[in-house]
């Protein structure tokens, strides 16, 4: 039986977050052992570890939609440019970042065509307005391999974030500024050398932005970049950032959401299943849950990303510190 997080006892509304530190554990992440158990019991799941042949066509369609939108809004007033950036363009761009998330696991063309996956991610990156895909892949692999690691998993907030953003107002500010924290945090916590692919990603993106500016002016650029910032900040879709790993139930570090927003987010809501089987495309993750239902239906799950944001802001037990964290020695 599924456990709704909104029904769990002991969750209180308050002004200041009661947590003063992360939830430190010395055990390994649960996904490794569960993956072994499920594959031993249901070896047919291996048949799902194949490329998603539809993904590239969907992404190309989304890029085309944004190109058409740029043409349509080039003569609008600024207030309408920003309105459509938040209500439409940002939603498409957020969805594209989740397509890039899928592509980072080589599910567009398969593991044997890693270079094709990397360049296709650069293509999917174009409407986002700023280079993103190459850097994301570089750090996202560590997030899976070293989930909760104090240095290597840069998805975890810094101590400053946990200490400072501890009231409802500050948590709203923190959620709004999420895009900037996701950019700056890796540079502070685990800086890595700039890769050749990151350079190419930046050059291609700058060239595309220049072409767009020369053809249709500055408003399409603002529409794309502002939409990316808006919808990766304080927006219902961005609730998945909090829903995925923040500890809404003690001892659980990954949560799934099975609601309708999965239709426009490449099933990123199936996050427990994704961490168990990162090589399975998002489109096929519902099949994992269907085959191995007894492993997932008993876990706490979210019913609404909007409710996730509401609870995160107003409940005194939740804040940036609400993450399971591991000492490096416990994950090596």
Tab-separated table of C-alpha atoms in Angstrom:
chain	number	residue	atom	x	y	z
A	1	UNK	CA	0.000	0.000	0.000
A	2	UNK	CA	1.354	3.399	-0.970
A	3	UNK	CA	2.157	5.799	1.858
A	4	UNK	CA	1.055	9.390	1.231
A	5	UNK	CA	3.548	11.818	2.723
A	6	UNK	CA	0.828	14.353	3.494
A	7	UNK	CA	-0.709	11.828	5.904
A	8	UNK	CA	2.420	11.010	7.884
A	9	UNK	CA	2.275	11.944	11.599
A	10	UNK	CA	4.617	14.323	13.365
A	11	UNK	CA	4.751	17.027	10.683
A	12	UNK	CA	4.274	20.496	12.160
A	13	UNK	CA	3.771	23.963	10.802
A	14	UNK	CA	6.099	26.610	12.195
A	15	UNK	CA	8.178	29.687	11.531
A	16	UNK	CA	11.805	28.582	11.908
A	17	UNK	CA	13.238	25.262	10.786
A	18	UNK	CA	14.019	23.033	13.749
A	19	UNK	CA	16.833	21.127	12.035
A	20	UNK	CA	20.354	22.385	12.675
A	21	UNK	CA	22.252	19.878	10.562
A	22	UNK	CA	21.856	17.293	7.846
A	23	UNK	CA	20.742	13.725	8.558
A	24	UNK	CA	24.095	11.975	8.705
A	25	UNK	CA	24.144	8.228	8.034
A	26	UNK	CA	26.885	5.623	7.711
A	27	UNK	CA	25.012	3.166	5.507
A	28	UNK	CA	25.272	2.847	1.744
A	29	UNK	CA	22.552	4.258	-0.492
A	30	UNK	CA	19.563	1.876	-0.762
A	31	UNK	CA	19.428	1.825	-4.551
A	32	UNK	CA	22.387	-0.495	-5.075
A	33	UNK	CA	21.013	-3.345	-2.974
A	34	UNK	CA	17.444	-2.927	-4.227
A	35	UNK	CA	18.678	-3.019	-7.832
A	36	UNK	CA	20.412	-6.347	-7.176
A	37	UNK	CA	17.335	-7.822	-5.507
A	38	UNK	CA	14.948	-6.716	-8.241
A	39	UNK	CA	17.169	-7.954	-11.079
A	40	UNK	CA	17.589	-11.312	-9.346
A	41	UNK	CA	13.826	-11.652	-9.006
A	42	UNK	CA	12.796	-9.998	-12.286
A	43	UNK	CA	15.620	-10.401	-14.844
A	44	UNK	CA	13.216	-9.297	-17.593
A	45	UNK	CA	13.774	-5.711	-16.410
A	46	UNK	CA	17.087	-5.835	-18.275
A	47	UNK	CA	15.071	-5.741	-21.505
A	48	UNK	CA	14.059	-2.165	-20.597
A	49	UNK	CA	17.697	-1.024	-20.645
A	50	UNK	CA	17.520	0.050	-24.273
A	51	UNK	CA	17.479	3.479	-25.963
A	52	UNK	CA	14.247	5.451	-26.174
A	53	UNK	CA	13.703	5.717	-29.918
A	54	UNK	CA	11.026	8.399	-29.484
A	55	UNK	CA	13.108	10.752	-27.359
A	56	UNK	CA	15.010	12.456	-30.168
A	57	UNK	CA	11.821	13.215	-32.105
A	58	UNK	CA	10.096	14.655	-29.048
A	59	UNK	CA	13.093	16.864	-28.263
A	60	UNK	CA	13.344	18.111	-31.841
A	61	UNK	CA	9.653	18.986	-31.728
A	62	UNK	CA	10.121	20.942	-28.501
A	63	UNK	CA	13.065	22.878	-29.916
A	64	UNK	CA	10.946	23.708	-32.977
A	65	UNK	CA	8.079	24.882	-30.752
A	66	UNK	CA	10.407	27.296	-28.973
A	67	UNK	CA	11.764	28.562	-32.274
A	68	UNK	CA	8.224	29.301	-33.472
A	69	UNK	CA	7.433	30.982	-30.143
A	70	UNK	CA	10.481	33.239	-30.514
A	71	UNK	CA	9.181	34.376	-33.885
A	72	UNK	CA	5.654	34.998	-32.608
A	73	UNK	CA	6.618	37.113	-29.591
A	74	UNK	CA	9.381	39.256	-31.086
A	75	UNK	CA	6.990	42.219	-31.437
A	76	UNK	CA	5.117	41.808	-28.142
A	77	UNK	CA	5.477	44.254	-25.268
A	78	UNK	CA	7.874	43.289	-22.493
A	79	UNK	CA	5.152	42.372	-20.006
A	80	UNK	CA	3.776	39.787	-22.425
A	81	UNK	CA	7.248	38.475	-23.206
A	82	UNK	CA	7.776	37.814	-19.495
A	83	UNK	CA	4.254	36.426	-19.071
A	84	UNK	CA	4.749	33.842	-21.809
A	85	UNK	CA	8.249	33.122	-20.532
A	86	UNK	CA	6.813	32.025	-17.163
A	87	UNK	CA	3.579	30.406	-18.281
A	88	UNK	CA	4.718	28.616	-21.441
A	89	UNK	CA	8.325	28.949	-22.562
A	90	UNK	CA	9.771	28.169	-19.170
A	91	UNK	CA	7.660	25.018	-18.934
A	92	UNK	CA	9.022	23.834	-22.273
A	93	UNK	CA	12.563	24.694	-21.231
A	94	UNK	CA	12.231	22.936	-17.889
A	95	UNK	CA	10.996	19.901	-19.759
A	96	UNK	CA	14.034	20.157	-22.032
A	97	UNK	CA	16.358	20.180	-19.017
A	98	UNK	CA	14.741	16.906	-17.988
A	99	UNK	CA	15.214	15.565	-21.497
A	100	UNK	CA	18.888	16.479	-21.087
A	101	UNK	CA	18.790	14.608	-17.784
A	102	UNK	CA	17.589	11.507	-19.622
A	103	UNK	CA	20.116	11.996	-22.431
A	104	UNK	CA	22.938	12.259	-19.871
A	105	UNK	CA	22.349	8.552	-19.234
A	106	UNK	CA	22.890	7.832	-22.954
A	107	UNK	CA	19.297	6.732	-23.513
A	108	UNK	CA	18.770	8.704	-26.741
A	109	UNK	CA	21.212	6.706	-28.876
A	110	UNK	CA	22.557	4.075	-26.476
A	111	UNK	CA	25.843	3.634	-24.624
A	112	UNK	CA	27.714	2.701	-27.786
A	113	UNK	CA	26.933	6.125	-29.262
A	114	UNK	CA	28.027	8.277	-26.318
A	115	UNK	CA	29.247	11.073	-28.591
A	116	UNK	CA	25.862	11.281	-30.335
A	117	UNK	CA	24.170	11.570	-26.945
A	118	UNK	CA	26.501	14.384	-25.862
A	119	UNK	CA	25.948	16.405	-29.034
A	120	UNK	CA	22.218	15.805	-29.015
A	121	UNK	CA	22.136	17.171	-25.464
A	122	UNK	CA	23.860	20.316	-26.782
A	123	UNK	CA	21.086	20.585	-29.381
A	124	UNK	CA	18.394	20.150	-26.713
A	125	UNK	CA	20.179	22.870	-24.745
A	126	UNK	CA	19.647	25.549	-27.438
A	127	UNK	CA	16.264	26.943	-26.244
A	128	UNK	CA	17.486	27.141	-22.648
A	129	UNK	CA	19.596	30.127	-23.680
A	130	UNK	CA	22.688	29.363	-21.582
A	131	UNK	CA	25.135	26.422	-21.799
A	132	UNK	CA	24.060	23.675	-19.425
A	133	UNK	CA	24.110	20.141	-20.787
A	134	UNK	CA	27.829	19.292	-20.662
A	135	UNK	CA	28.321	20.567	-17.116
A	136	UNK	CA	25.172	18.832	-15.943
A	137	UNK	CA	26.340	15.455	-17.212
A	138	UNK	CA	29.743	15.876	-15.559
A	139	UNK	CA	28.222	16.296	-12.109
A	140	UNK	CA	25.085	14.193	-12.482
A	141	UNK	CA	27.007	10.939	-12.789
A	142	UNK	CA	28.521	11.630	-9.355
A	143	UNK	CA	25.060	12.306	-7.944
A	144	UNK	CA	24.032	8.760	-8.850
A	145	UNK	CA	27.257	7.021	-7.938
A	146	UNK	CA	27.870	8.905	-4.674
A	147	UNK	CA	24.363	9.824	-3.546
A	148	UNK	CA	24.566	11.870	-0.359
A	149	UNK	CA	28.356	12.207	-0.385
A	150	UNK	CA	29.447	15.342	1.461
A	151	UNK	CA	31.804	16.432	-1.335
A	152	UNK	CA	30.850	14.622	-4.530
A	153	UNK	CA	27.061	14.995	-4.540
A	154	UNK	CA	26.621	18.692	-5.326
A	155	UNK	CA	22.844	18.293	-5.370
A	156	UNK	CA	23.003	18.658	-1.582
A	157	UNK	CA	22.787	22.246	-0.259
A	158	UNK	CA	25.758	23.811	1.474
A	159	UNK	CA	25.863	24.417	5.223
A	160	UNK	CA	25.260	28.109	4.583
A	161	UNK	CA	22.057	27.344	2.684
A	162	UNK	CA	20.824	25.090	5.472
A	163	UNK	CA	21.652	27.656	8.153
A	164	UNK	CA	20.400	30.817	6.451
A	165	UNK	CA	17.266	29.736	4.558
A	166	UNK	CA	15.406	28.603	7.658
A	167	UNK	CA	12.166	30.640	7.667
A	168	UNK	CA	9.207	30.559	5.252
A	169	UNK	CA	10.199	33.850	3.595
A	170	UNK	CA	13.821	32.806	3.237
A	171	UNK	CA	12.822	29.402	1.911
A	172	UNK	CA	10.731	31.099	-0.790
A	173	UNK	CA	13.786	33.170	-1.725
A	174	UNK	CA	15.911	30.010	-1.783
A	175	UNK	CA	13.423	28.230	-4.050
A	176	UNK	CA	13.277	31.252	-6.361
A	177	UNK	CA	17.063	31.340	-6.619
A	178	UNK	CA	17.463	27.592	-7.205
A	179	UNK	CA	18.897	28.027	-10.742
A	180	UNK	CA	21.725	30.147	-9.364
A	181	UNK	CA	22.497	27.763	-6.504
A	182	UNK	CA	22.630	24.845	-8.934
A	183	UNK	CA	25.170	26.761	-11.015
A	184	UNK	CA	27.326	28.089	-8.167
A	185	UNK	CA	27.261	25.161	-5.747
A	186	UNK	CA	29.401	22.759	-7.832
A	187	UNK	CA	32.027	25.474	-8.290
A	188	UNK	CA	32.308	25.896	-4.528
A	189	UNK	CA	31.830	22.329	-3.276
A	190	UNK	CA	33.532	20.209	-5.926
A	191	UNK	CA	35.185	22.304	-8.657
A	192	UNK	CA	36.312	20.347	-11.711
A	193	UNK	CA	38.419	21.323	-14.727
A	194	UNK	CA	36.469	22.674	-17.692
A	195	UNK	CA	36.069	19.905	-20.243
A	196	UNK	CA	36.358	20.226	-24.005
A	197	UNK	CA	32.672	19.375	-24.321
A	198	UNK	CA	31.764	22.241	-22.003
A	199	UNK	CA	33.713	24.624	-24.242
A	200	UNK	CA	31.890	23.344	-27.319
A	201	UNK	CA	28.578	23.568	-25.482
A	202	UNK	CA	29.262	27.229	-24.661
A	203	UNK	CA	30.446	28.113	-28.173
A	204	UNK	CA	27.437	26.507	-29.853
A	205	UNK	CA	25.054	28.186	-27.413
A	206	UNK	CA	26.603	31.638	-27.856
A	207	UNK	CA	26.501	31.270	-31.633
A	208	UNK	CA	22.843	30.216	-31.562
A	209	UNK	CA	21.948	33.152	-29.318
A	210	UNK	CA	23.772	35.570	-31.629
A	211	UNK	CA	21.940	34.235	-34.675
A	212	UNK	CA	18.616	34.543	-32.863
A	213	UNK	CA	19.440	38.110	-31.835
A	214	UNK	CA	20.472	39.116	-35.361
A	215	UNK	CA	17.307	37.653	-36.896
A	216	UNK	CA	14.598	38.541	-34.359
A	217	UNK	CA	16.144	40.888	-31.814
A	218	UNK	CA	16.641	40.806	-28.057
A	219	UNK	CA	13.166	39.794	-26.877
A	220	UNK	CA	13.428	36.124	-27.929
A	221	UNK	CA	16.688	35.845	-25.969
A	222	UNK	CA	15.024	37.278	-22.867
A	223	UNK	CA	12.023	34.985	-23.392
A	224	UNK	CA	14.230	31.884	-23.450
A	225	UNK	CA	16.625	32.763	-20.627
A	226	UNK	CA	13.976	34.275	-18.358
A	227	UNK	CA	11.730	31.275	-18.922
A	228	UNK	CA	14.530	28.934	-17.884
A	229	UNK	CA	15.209	30.940	-14.721
A	230	UNK	CA	11.523	31.336	-13.841
A	231	UNK	CA	10.528	27.704	-14.238
A	232	UNK	CA	13.601	26.279	-12.534
A	233	UNK	CA	12.914	28.594	-9.616
A	234	UNK	CA	9.595	29.122	-7.846
A	235	UNK	CA	7.243	27.206	-10.123
A	236	UNK	CA	5.011	24.112	-9.692
A	237	UNK	CA	7.141	22.011	-12.038
A	238	UNK	CA	10.278	22.782	-10.037
A	239	UNK	CA	8.663	21.057	-7.079
A	240	UNK	CA	10.399	17.933	-8.313
A	241	UNK	CA	13.751	19.371	-7.145
A	242	UNK	CA	12.475	19.189	-3.563
A	243	UNK	CA	10.344	16.077	-3.973
A	244	UNK	CA	13.166	13.856	-5.187
A	245	UNK	CA	15.543	13.703	-2.209
A	246	UNK	CA	14.463	15.969	0.649
A	247	UNK	CA	13.636	13.921	3.731
A	248	UNK	CA	9.879	14.212	4.135
A	249	UNK	CA	9.865	10.866	5.987
A	250	UNK	CA	12.724	10.005	8.337
A	251	UNK	CA	15.218	7.576	6.871
A	252	UNK	CA	13.993	7.824	3.270
A	253	UNK	CA	16.192	9.778	0.857
A	254	UNK	CA	14.533	9.237	-2.537
A	255	UNK	CA	10.836	9.652	-3.327
A	256	UNK	CA	8.619	9.114	-6.335
A	257	UNK	CA	5.636	11.042	-7.663
A	258	UNK	CA	3.220	9.308	-10.034
A	259	UNK	CA	0.964	12.220	-10.984
A	260	UNK	CA	0.099	13.852	-14.329
A	261	UNK	CA	3.096	16.210	-14.486
A	262	UNK	CA	5.182	13.182	-15.425
A	263	UNK	CA	3.635	13.524	-18.884
A	264	UNK	CA	5.603	16.725	-19.540
A	265	UNK	CA	8.734	15.904	-17.507
A	266	UNK	CA	9.898	12.623	-19.040
A	267	UNK	CA	8.698	10.693	-15.970
A	268	UNK	CA	11.229	12.332	-13.667
A	269	UNK	CA	8.674	11.736	-10.919
A	270	UNK	CA	9.565	8.041	-11.011
A	271	UNK	CA	12.698	9.006	-9.161
A	272	UNK	CA	13.173	6.005	-6.915
A	273	UNK	CA	12.881	3.777	-9.964
A	274	UNK	CA	15.301	6.028	-11.843
A	275	UNK	CA	17.982	5.790	-9.169
A	276	UNK	CA	17.505	2.038	-9.015
A	277	UNK	CA	17.893	1.756	-12.800
A	278	UNK	CA	19.490	4.920	-14.257
A	279	UNK	CA	20.128	3.233	-17.613
A	280	UNK	CA	16.392	2.765	-18.239
A	281	UNK	CA	14.807	5.689	-20.151
A	282	UNK	CA	12.210	7.734	-18.322
A	283	UNK	CA	9.477	6.591	-20.711
A	284	UNK	CA	9.989	2.984	-19.556
A	285	UNK	CA	10.162	3.591	-15.803
A	286	UNK	CA	6.419	2.958	-15.250
A	287	UNK	CA	7.078	-0.582	-16.470
A	288	UNK	CA	9.680	-1.018	-13.724
A	289	UNK	CA	7.128	-0.077	-11.097
A	290	UNK	CA	4.543	-2.355	-12.680
A	291	UNK	CA	6.871	-5.364	-12.767
A	292	UNK	CA	8.358	-4.896	-9.281
A	293	UNK	CA	5.368	-3.264	-7.603
A	294	UNK	CA	6.024	-4.780	-4.172
A	295	UNK	CA	9.336	-2.882	-3.976
A	296	UNK	CA	7.812	0.538	-4.692
A	297	UNK	CA	4.189	0.636	-3.580
A	298	UNK	CA	5.208	0.373	0.082
A	299	UNK	CA	7.533	3.399	-0.066
A	300	UNK	CA	6.489	6.968	0.849
A	301	UNK	CA	5.485	8.898	-2.261
A	302	UNK	CA	4.404	12.411	-3.144
A	303	UNK	CA	0.936	13.175	-4.466
A	304	UNK	CA	1.563	16.732	-5.683
A	305	UNK	CA	4.640	18.822	-6.445
A	306	UNK	CA	2.691	21.953	-5.519
A	307	UNK	CA	1.918	20.411	-2.133
A	308	UNK	CA	5.612	19.560	-1.807
A	309	UNK	CA	6.515	23.243	-2.201
A	310	UNK	CA	3.826	24.324	0.265
A	311	UNK	CA	4.952	21.831	2.906
A	312	UNK	CA	8.619	22.644	2.368
A	313	UNK	CA	7.999	26.358	2.891
A	314	UNK	CA	5.742	26.218	5.930
A	315	UNK	CA	6.652	23.097	7.883
A	316	UNK	CA	9.281	23.675	10.548
A	317	UNK	CA	10.735	20.187	10.117
A	318	UNK	CA	11.679	20.866	6.487
A	319	UNK	CA	14.418	23.026	4.994
A	320	UNK	CA	17.674	22.824	3.041
A	321	UNK	CA	19.124	20.747	5.894
A	322	UNK	CA	16.500	18.040	5.252
A	323	UNK	CA	18.846	15.813	3.287
A	324	UNK	CA	20.561	12.537	4.082
A	325	UNK	CA	24.308	13.017	3.949
A	326	UNK	CA	27.254	10.632	4.075
A	327	UNK	CA	30.844	11.029	5.154
A	328	UNK	CA	33.191	10.308	2.261
A	329	UNK	CA	34.587	7.226	3.999
A	330	UNK	CA	31.130	5.650	4.130
A	331	UNK	CA	30.603	5.865	0.376
A	332	UNK	CA	34.040	4.902	-0.908
